[in-house]
C-alpha positions as CSV (number, residue, x, y, z in Angstrom):
1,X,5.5,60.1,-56.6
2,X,6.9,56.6,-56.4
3,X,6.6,54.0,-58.9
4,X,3.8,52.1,-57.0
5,X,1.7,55.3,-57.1
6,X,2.5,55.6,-60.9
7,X,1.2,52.8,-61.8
8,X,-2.0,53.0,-59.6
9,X,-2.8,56.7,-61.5
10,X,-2.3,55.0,-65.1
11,X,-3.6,51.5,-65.0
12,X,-6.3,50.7,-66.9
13,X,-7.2,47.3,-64.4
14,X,-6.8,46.7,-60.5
15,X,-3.8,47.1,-59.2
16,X,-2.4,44.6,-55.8
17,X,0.4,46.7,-54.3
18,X,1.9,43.9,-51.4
19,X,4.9,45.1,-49.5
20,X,5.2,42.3,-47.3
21,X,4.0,39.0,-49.0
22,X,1.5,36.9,-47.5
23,X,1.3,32.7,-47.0
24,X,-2.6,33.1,-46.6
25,X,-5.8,34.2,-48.2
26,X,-7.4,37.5,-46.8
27,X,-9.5,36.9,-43.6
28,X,-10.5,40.4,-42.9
29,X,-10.9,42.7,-45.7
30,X,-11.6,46.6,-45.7
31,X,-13.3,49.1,-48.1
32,X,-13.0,52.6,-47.4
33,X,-15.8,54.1,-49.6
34,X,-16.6,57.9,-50.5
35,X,-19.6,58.8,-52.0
36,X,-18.2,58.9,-55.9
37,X,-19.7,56.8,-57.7
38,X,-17.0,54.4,-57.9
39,X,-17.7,53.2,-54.4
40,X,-20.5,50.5,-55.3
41,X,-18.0,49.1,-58.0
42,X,-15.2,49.0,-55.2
43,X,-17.7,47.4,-53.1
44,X,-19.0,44.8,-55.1
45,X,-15.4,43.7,-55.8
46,X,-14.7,43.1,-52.1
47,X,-17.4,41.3,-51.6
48,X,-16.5,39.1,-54.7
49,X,-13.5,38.4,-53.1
50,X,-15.1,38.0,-49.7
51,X,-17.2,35.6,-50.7
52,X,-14.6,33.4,-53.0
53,X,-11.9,33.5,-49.4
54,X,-14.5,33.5,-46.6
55,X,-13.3,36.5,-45.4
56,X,-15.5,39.5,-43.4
57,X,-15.6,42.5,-45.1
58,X,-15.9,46.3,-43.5
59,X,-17.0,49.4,-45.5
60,X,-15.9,52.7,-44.2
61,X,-16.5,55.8,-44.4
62,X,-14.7,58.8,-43.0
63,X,-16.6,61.9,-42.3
64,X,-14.4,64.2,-42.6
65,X,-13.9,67.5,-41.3
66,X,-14.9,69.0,-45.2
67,X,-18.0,67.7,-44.7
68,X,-18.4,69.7,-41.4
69,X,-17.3,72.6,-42.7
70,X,-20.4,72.1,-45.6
71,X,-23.1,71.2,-42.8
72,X,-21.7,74.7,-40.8
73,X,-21.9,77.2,-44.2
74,X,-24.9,75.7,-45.0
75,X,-26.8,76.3,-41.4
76,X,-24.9,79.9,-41.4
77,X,-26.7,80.8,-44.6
78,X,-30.4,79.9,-43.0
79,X,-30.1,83.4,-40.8
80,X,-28.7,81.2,-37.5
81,X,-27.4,84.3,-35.7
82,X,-26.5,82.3,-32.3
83,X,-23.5,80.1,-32.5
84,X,-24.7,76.7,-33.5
85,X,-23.6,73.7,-31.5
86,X,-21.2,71.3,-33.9
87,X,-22.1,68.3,-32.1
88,X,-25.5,67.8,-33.5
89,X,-24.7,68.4,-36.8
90,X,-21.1,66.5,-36.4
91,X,-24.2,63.5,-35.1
92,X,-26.5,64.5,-38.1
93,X,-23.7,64.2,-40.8
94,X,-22.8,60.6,-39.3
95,X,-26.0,59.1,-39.0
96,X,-26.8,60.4,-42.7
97,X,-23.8,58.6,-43.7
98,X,-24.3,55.5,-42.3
99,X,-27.6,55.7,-43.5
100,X,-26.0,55.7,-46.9
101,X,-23.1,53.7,-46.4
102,X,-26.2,50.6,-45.1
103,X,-28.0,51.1,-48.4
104,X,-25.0,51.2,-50.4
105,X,-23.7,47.7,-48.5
106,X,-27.3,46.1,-49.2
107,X,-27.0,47.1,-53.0
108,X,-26.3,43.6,-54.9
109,X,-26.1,41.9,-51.3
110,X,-27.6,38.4,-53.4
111,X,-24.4,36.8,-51.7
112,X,-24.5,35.2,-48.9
113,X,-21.9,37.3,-47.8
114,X,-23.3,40.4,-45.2
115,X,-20.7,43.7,-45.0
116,X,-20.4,45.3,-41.8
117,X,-20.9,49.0,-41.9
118,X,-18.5,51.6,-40.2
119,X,-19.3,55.6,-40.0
120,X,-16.1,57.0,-38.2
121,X,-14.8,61.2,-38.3
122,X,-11.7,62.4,-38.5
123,X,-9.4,62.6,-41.3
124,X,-10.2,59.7,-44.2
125,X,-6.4,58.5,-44.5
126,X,-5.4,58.6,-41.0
127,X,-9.2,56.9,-39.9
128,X,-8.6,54.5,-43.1
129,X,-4.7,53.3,-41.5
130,X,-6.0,53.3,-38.0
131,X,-9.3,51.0,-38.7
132,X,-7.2,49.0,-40.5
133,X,-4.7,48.7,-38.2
134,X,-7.4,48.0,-35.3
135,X,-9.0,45.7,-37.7
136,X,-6.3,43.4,-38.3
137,X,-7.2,44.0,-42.0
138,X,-5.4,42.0,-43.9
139,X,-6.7,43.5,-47.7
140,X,-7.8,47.1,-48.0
141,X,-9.9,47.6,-51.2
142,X,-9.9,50.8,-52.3
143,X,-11.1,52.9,-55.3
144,X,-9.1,55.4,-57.4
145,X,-11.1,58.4,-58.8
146,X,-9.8,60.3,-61.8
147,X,-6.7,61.3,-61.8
148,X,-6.9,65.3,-63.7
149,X,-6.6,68.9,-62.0
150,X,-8.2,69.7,-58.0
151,X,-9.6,66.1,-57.8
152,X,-6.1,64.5,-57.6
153,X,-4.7,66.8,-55.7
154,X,-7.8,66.4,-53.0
155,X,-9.2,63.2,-53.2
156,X,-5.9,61.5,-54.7
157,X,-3.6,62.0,-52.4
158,X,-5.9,60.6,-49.8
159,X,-5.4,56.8,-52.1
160,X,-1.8,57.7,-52.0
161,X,-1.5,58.0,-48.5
162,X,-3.0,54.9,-48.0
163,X,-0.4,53.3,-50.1
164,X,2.1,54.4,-48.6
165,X,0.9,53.9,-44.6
166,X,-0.9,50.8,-45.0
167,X,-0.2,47.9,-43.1
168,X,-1.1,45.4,-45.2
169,X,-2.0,44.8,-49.1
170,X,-3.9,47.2,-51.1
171,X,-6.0,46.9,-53.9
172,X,-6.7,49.4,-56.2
């Protein structure tokens, strides 16, 4: 990977990867947000910094087509012998996330600073660039899970195609 990426996988503290600088604070700022549980951490940090530039701040989460592939095995195991229609369970698995995402926004919310909640499928980097893009974010705040074995190579490359597609800063 590049250097960027490098030094995202072996710092030890955040990391502000800027290709293009800035001549103003953060006005819009976005948290895409999984449910490891680094994703309160990475929330409470963008709220921080919400708060201290008076910017909005957007969690997201992607509901990806993994998770749709889960709800499907799962119902297939229960003895469903007709085919079972995706689109109720695609609406299940969103609304149980943005229940989630909701209480996971109102966690530590003793700032006067409210996060707006977004529940979107699709495929998490391409839904994280495109909100982002549609957003006019102008700071995505992101979280970095470990960086060993299957995990990388699944949920890591997902942070590192982020860094390389995002249109503004990234902090990780």
């Amino acid at each position: 990977g590049s250097t960027a990426e490098h030094l995202v996988r072996e710092a030890r503290v955040p990391v502000l990867l800027v290709a293009a600088p800035r001549d103003r604070a953060p006005e819009r700022i976005l948290v895409p947000v999984d449910q490891s549980d680094i994703s309160a951490h990475v929330l409470r940090t963008a709220r921080s910094l919400g708060v201290r530039f008076g910017a909005d701040v957007t969690a997201l989460h992607v509901v990806g087509s993994g998770v749709m592939t889960q709800v499907l095995a799962a119902a297939s195991t229960l003895g469903a012998t007709p085919p079972i229609p995706q689109e109720p369970l695609r609406i299940d698995a969103q609304t149980r996330a943005g229940e989630w995402l909701a209480r996971l926004a109102s966690t530590g919310a003793d700032t006067e600073l409210a996060v707006d909640t977004e529940v979107v499928p699709g495929q998490p980097t391409h839904e994280i660039v495109a909100f982002a893009e549609r957003s006019q974010a102008d700071l995505i705040v992101i979280g970095r899970i470990g960086t060993g074995g299957l995990r990388r190579a699944v949920l890591g490359s997902v942070l590192d195609a982020v860094l390389r597609q995002a249109p503004c800063p990234v902090l990780v």
